[in-house]
């Protein structure tokens, strides 16, 4: 199994919206990717919660059966299509993939 974790820190304002609105939009776009490829397991997107420590605004935690499934997700047209918006609103990004 491959675990794929990505965190985004968003700009205060971008694409005509504030950080909170853009975080909700990123979550909406990512949530729409649930189940788009065979071998995709757990796929959850969370937003930083007020009152809890967070240095990033959005996190994706996902699991894939194998590298083929992860690559299928990464190359899927629906995933590729959301990348320009996220790139426009993000200030920083961290990612880790690891096998268990």
PDB file of C-alpha atoms in Angstrom:
ATOM      1  CA  UNK A   1       0.000   0.000   0.000  1.00  0.00           C
ATOM      2  CA  UNK A   2       1.128   3.545  -0.782  1.00  0.00           C
ATOM      3  CA  UNK A   3       0.134   6.436   1.462  1.00  0.00           C
ATOM      4  CA  UNK A   4      -0.008   9.822  -0.268  1.00  0.00           C
ATOM      5  CA  UNK A   5      -0.181  12.876   1.995  1.00  0.00           C
ATOM      6  CA  UNK A   6      -0.206  16.444   0.709  1.00  0.00           C
ATOM      7  CA  UNK A   7      -0.525  19.719   2.649  1.00  0.00           C
ATOM      8  CA  UNK A   8      -1.129  23.168   1.217  1.00  0.00           C
ATOM      9  CA  UNK A   9      -0.614  26.579   2.778  1.00  0.00           C
ATOM     10  CA  UNK A  10      -2.820  29.063   0.960  1.00  0.00           C
ATOM     11  CA  UNK A  11      -2.321  32.718   0.101  1.00  0.00           C
ATOM     12  CA  UNK A  12      -4.334  35.267   2.088  1.00  0.00           C
ATOM     13  CA  UNK A  13      -6.107  36.222  -1.149  1.00  0.00           C
ATOM     14  CA  UNK A  14      -6.035  34.717  -4.636  1.00  0.00           C
ATOM     15  CA  UNK A  15      -8.363  34.211  -7.574  1.00  0.00           C
ATOM     16  CA  UNK A  16     -10.717  36.863  -6.198  1.00  0.00           C
ATOM     17  CA  UNK A  17     -11.336  35.077  -2.891  1.00  0.00           C
ATOM     18  CA  UNK A  18      -9.917  34.932   0.610  1.00  0.00           C
ATOM     19  CA  UNK A  19      -8.012  32.019   2.161  1.00  0.00           C
ATOM     20  CA  UNK A  20     -11.082  30.422   3.772  1.00  0.00           C
ATOM     21  CA  UNK A  21     -13.120  30.458   0.560  1.00  0.00           C
ATOM     22  CA  UNK A  22     -10.218  29.057  -1.438  1.00  0.00           C
ATOM     23  CA  UNK A  23      -9.650  26.327   1.154  1.00  0.00           C
ATOM     24  CA  UNK A  24     -13.287  25.263   0.808  1.00  0.00           C
ATOM     25  CA  UNK A  25     -12.945  25.244  -2.987  1.00  0.00           C
ATOM     26  CA  UNK A  26      -9.750  23.138  -2.830  1.00  0.00           C
ATOM     27  CA  UNK A  27     -11.566  20.667  -0.563  1.00  0.00           C
ATOM     28  CA  UNK A  28     -14.540  20.554  -2.927  1.00  0.00           C
ATOM     29  CA  UNK A  29     -12.302  19.888  -5.943  1.00  0.00           C
ATOM     30  CA  UNK A  30     -10.341  17.176  -4.158  1.00  0.00           C
ATOM     31  CA  UNK A  31     -13.453  15.550  -2.660  1.00  0.00           C
ATOM     32  CA  UNK A  32     -14.771  15.176  -6.210  1.00  0.00           C
ATOM     33  CA  UNK A  33     -11.791  12.886  -6.916  1.00  0.00           C
ATOM     34  CA  UNK A  34     -12.912  10.222  -4.438  1.00  0.00           C
ATOM     35  CA  UNK A  35     -13.063   6.859  -6.193  1.00  0.00           C
ATOM     36  CA  UNK A  36     -11.874   8.058  -9.610  1.00  0.00           C
ATOM     37  CA  UNK A  37      -9.383   5.196 -10.067  1.00  0.00           C
ATOM     38  CA  UNK A  38      -9.303   1.511  -9.181  1.00  0.00           C
ATOM     39  CA  UNK A  39      -7.087   0.787  -6.194  1.00  0.00           C
ATOM     40  CA  UNK A  40      -7.890   4.045  -4.413  1.00  0.00           C
ATOM     41  CA  UNK A  41      -8.628   3.382  -0.760  1.00  0.00           C
ATOM     42  CA  UNK A  42      -9.024   5.967   1.938  1.00  0.00           C
ATOM     43  CA  UNK A  43      -9.194   9.515   0.610  1.00  0.00           C
ATOM     44  CA  UNK A  44      -9.902  12.325   3.022  1.00  0.00           C
ATOM     45  CA  UNK A  45      -9.481  16.049   2.735  1.00  0.00           C
ATOM     46  CA  UNK A  46      -9.506  18.239   5.833  1.00  0.00           C
ATOM     47  CA  UNK A  47      -9.300  21.958   6.495  1.00  0.00           C
ATOM     48  CA  UNK A  48      -7.415  23.559   9.382  1.00  0.00           C
ATOM     49  CA  UNK A  49      -9.774  24.025  12.296  1.00  0.00           C
ATOM     50  CA  UNK A  50      -9.921  27.240  14.336  1.00  0.00           C
ATOM     51  CA  UNK A  51      -8.467  26.733  17.788  1.00  0.00           C
ATOM     52  CA  UNK A  52      -6.326  23.730  16.786  1.00  0.00           C
ATOM     53  CA  UNK A  53      -2.660  24.044  15.890  1.00  0.00           C
ATOM     54  CA  UNK A  54      -2.051  24.077  12.141  1.00  0.00           C
ATOM     55  CA  UNK A  55       0.692  25.445   9.925  1.00  0.00           C
ATOM     56  CA  UNK A  56      -1.093  24.428   6.716  1.00  0.00           C
ATOM     57  CA  UNK A  57      -4.631  25.120   5.557  1.00  0.00           C
ATOM     58  CA  UNK A  58      -5.616  21.955   3.668  1.00  0.00           C
ATOM     59  CA  UNK A  59      -4.446  18.371   4.006  1.00  0.00           C
ATOM     60  CA  UNK A  60      -5.080  15.324   1.832  1.00  0.00           C
ATOM     61  CA  UNK A  61      -4.593  11.885   3.338  1.00  0.00           C
ATOM     62  CA  UNK A  62      -5.005   9.061   0.852  1.00  0.00           C
ATOM     63  CA  UNK A  63      -4.147   5.407   0.412  1.00  0.00           C
ATOM     64  CA  UNK A  64      -3.593   3.471  -2.788  1.00  0.00           C
ATOM     65  CA  UNK A  65      -3.230  -0.259  -3.317  1.00  0.00           C
ATOM     66  CA  UNK A  66       0.054   0.184  -5.197  1.00  0.00           C
ATOM     67  CA  UNK A  67       2.141   2.609  -7.239  1.00  0.00           C
ATOM     68  CA  UNK A  68       0.073   1.910 -10.335  1.00  0.00           C
ATOM     69  CA  UNK A  69      -3.078   3.093  -8.546  1.00  0.00           C
ATOM     70  CA  UNK A  70      -1.317   6.217  -7.224  1.00  0.00           C
ATOM     71  CA  UNK A  71       0.033   7.033 -10.681  1.00  0.00           C
ATOM     72  CA  UNK A  72      -3.432   6.484 -12.137  1.00  0.00           C
ATOM     73  CA  UNK A  73      -4.783   9.096  -9.726  1.00  0.00           C
ATOM     74  CA  UNK A  74      -1.938  11.541 -10.351  1.00  0.00           C
ATOM     75  CA  UNK A  75      -2.408  11.287 -14.133  1.00  0.00           C
ATOM     76  CA  UNK A  76      -6.222  11.171 -14.122  1.00  0.00           C
ATOM     77  CA  UNK A  77      -7.738  14.072 -16.119  1.00  0.00           C
ATOM     78  CA  UNK A  78      -9.961  15.115 -13.200  1.00  0.00           C
ATOM     79  CA  UNK A  79      -6.935  15.399 -10.898  1.00  0.00           C
ATOM     80  CA  UNK A  80      -4.839  17.151 -13.535  1.00  0.00           C
ATOM     81  CA  UNK A  81      -7.676  19.654 -14.126  1.00  0.00           C
ATOM     82  CA  UNK A  82      -7.684  20.909 -10.522  1.00  0.00           C
ATOM     83  CA  UNK A  83      -3.935  21.569 -10.394  1.00  0.00           C
ATOM     84  CA  UNK A  84      -4.016  25.069 -12.001  1.00  0.00           C
ATOM     85  CA  UNK A  85      -6.480  26.380  -9.407  1.00  0.00           C
ATOM     86  CA  UNK A  86      -4.533  24.935  -6.496  1.00  0.00           C
ATOM     87  CA  UNK A  87      -1.270  26.296  -7.921  1.00  0.00           C
ATOM     88  CA  UNK A  88      -2.840  29.757  -8.189  1.00  0.00           C
ATOM     89  CA  UNK A  89      -4.063  29.848  -4.577  1.00  0.00           C
ATOM     90  CA  UNK A  90      -1.238  28.087  -2.778  1.00  0.00           C
ATOM     91  CA  UNK A  91       1.670  29.701  -1.019  1.00  0.00           C
ATOM     92  CA  UNK A  92       3.378  26.411  -0.223  1.00  0.00           C
ATOM     93  CA  UNK A  93       2.991  22.667  -0.633  1.00  0.00           C
ATOM     94  CA  UNK A  94       4.436  19.641   1.121  1.00  0.00           C
ATOM     95  CA  UNK A  95       4.011  16.057  -0.059  1.00  0.00           C
ATOM     96  CA  UNK A  96       5.120  12.630   1.058  1.00  0.00           C
ATOM     97  CA  UNK A  97       4.449   9.241  -0.484  1.00  0.00           C
ATOM     98  CA  UNK A  98       5.505   6.126   1.362  1.00  0.00           C
ATOM     99  CA  UNK A  99       4.962   2.409   1.139  1.00  0.00           C
ATOM    100  CA  UNK A 100       3.668   0.317   4.038  1.00  0.00           C
TER     101      UNK A 100
END
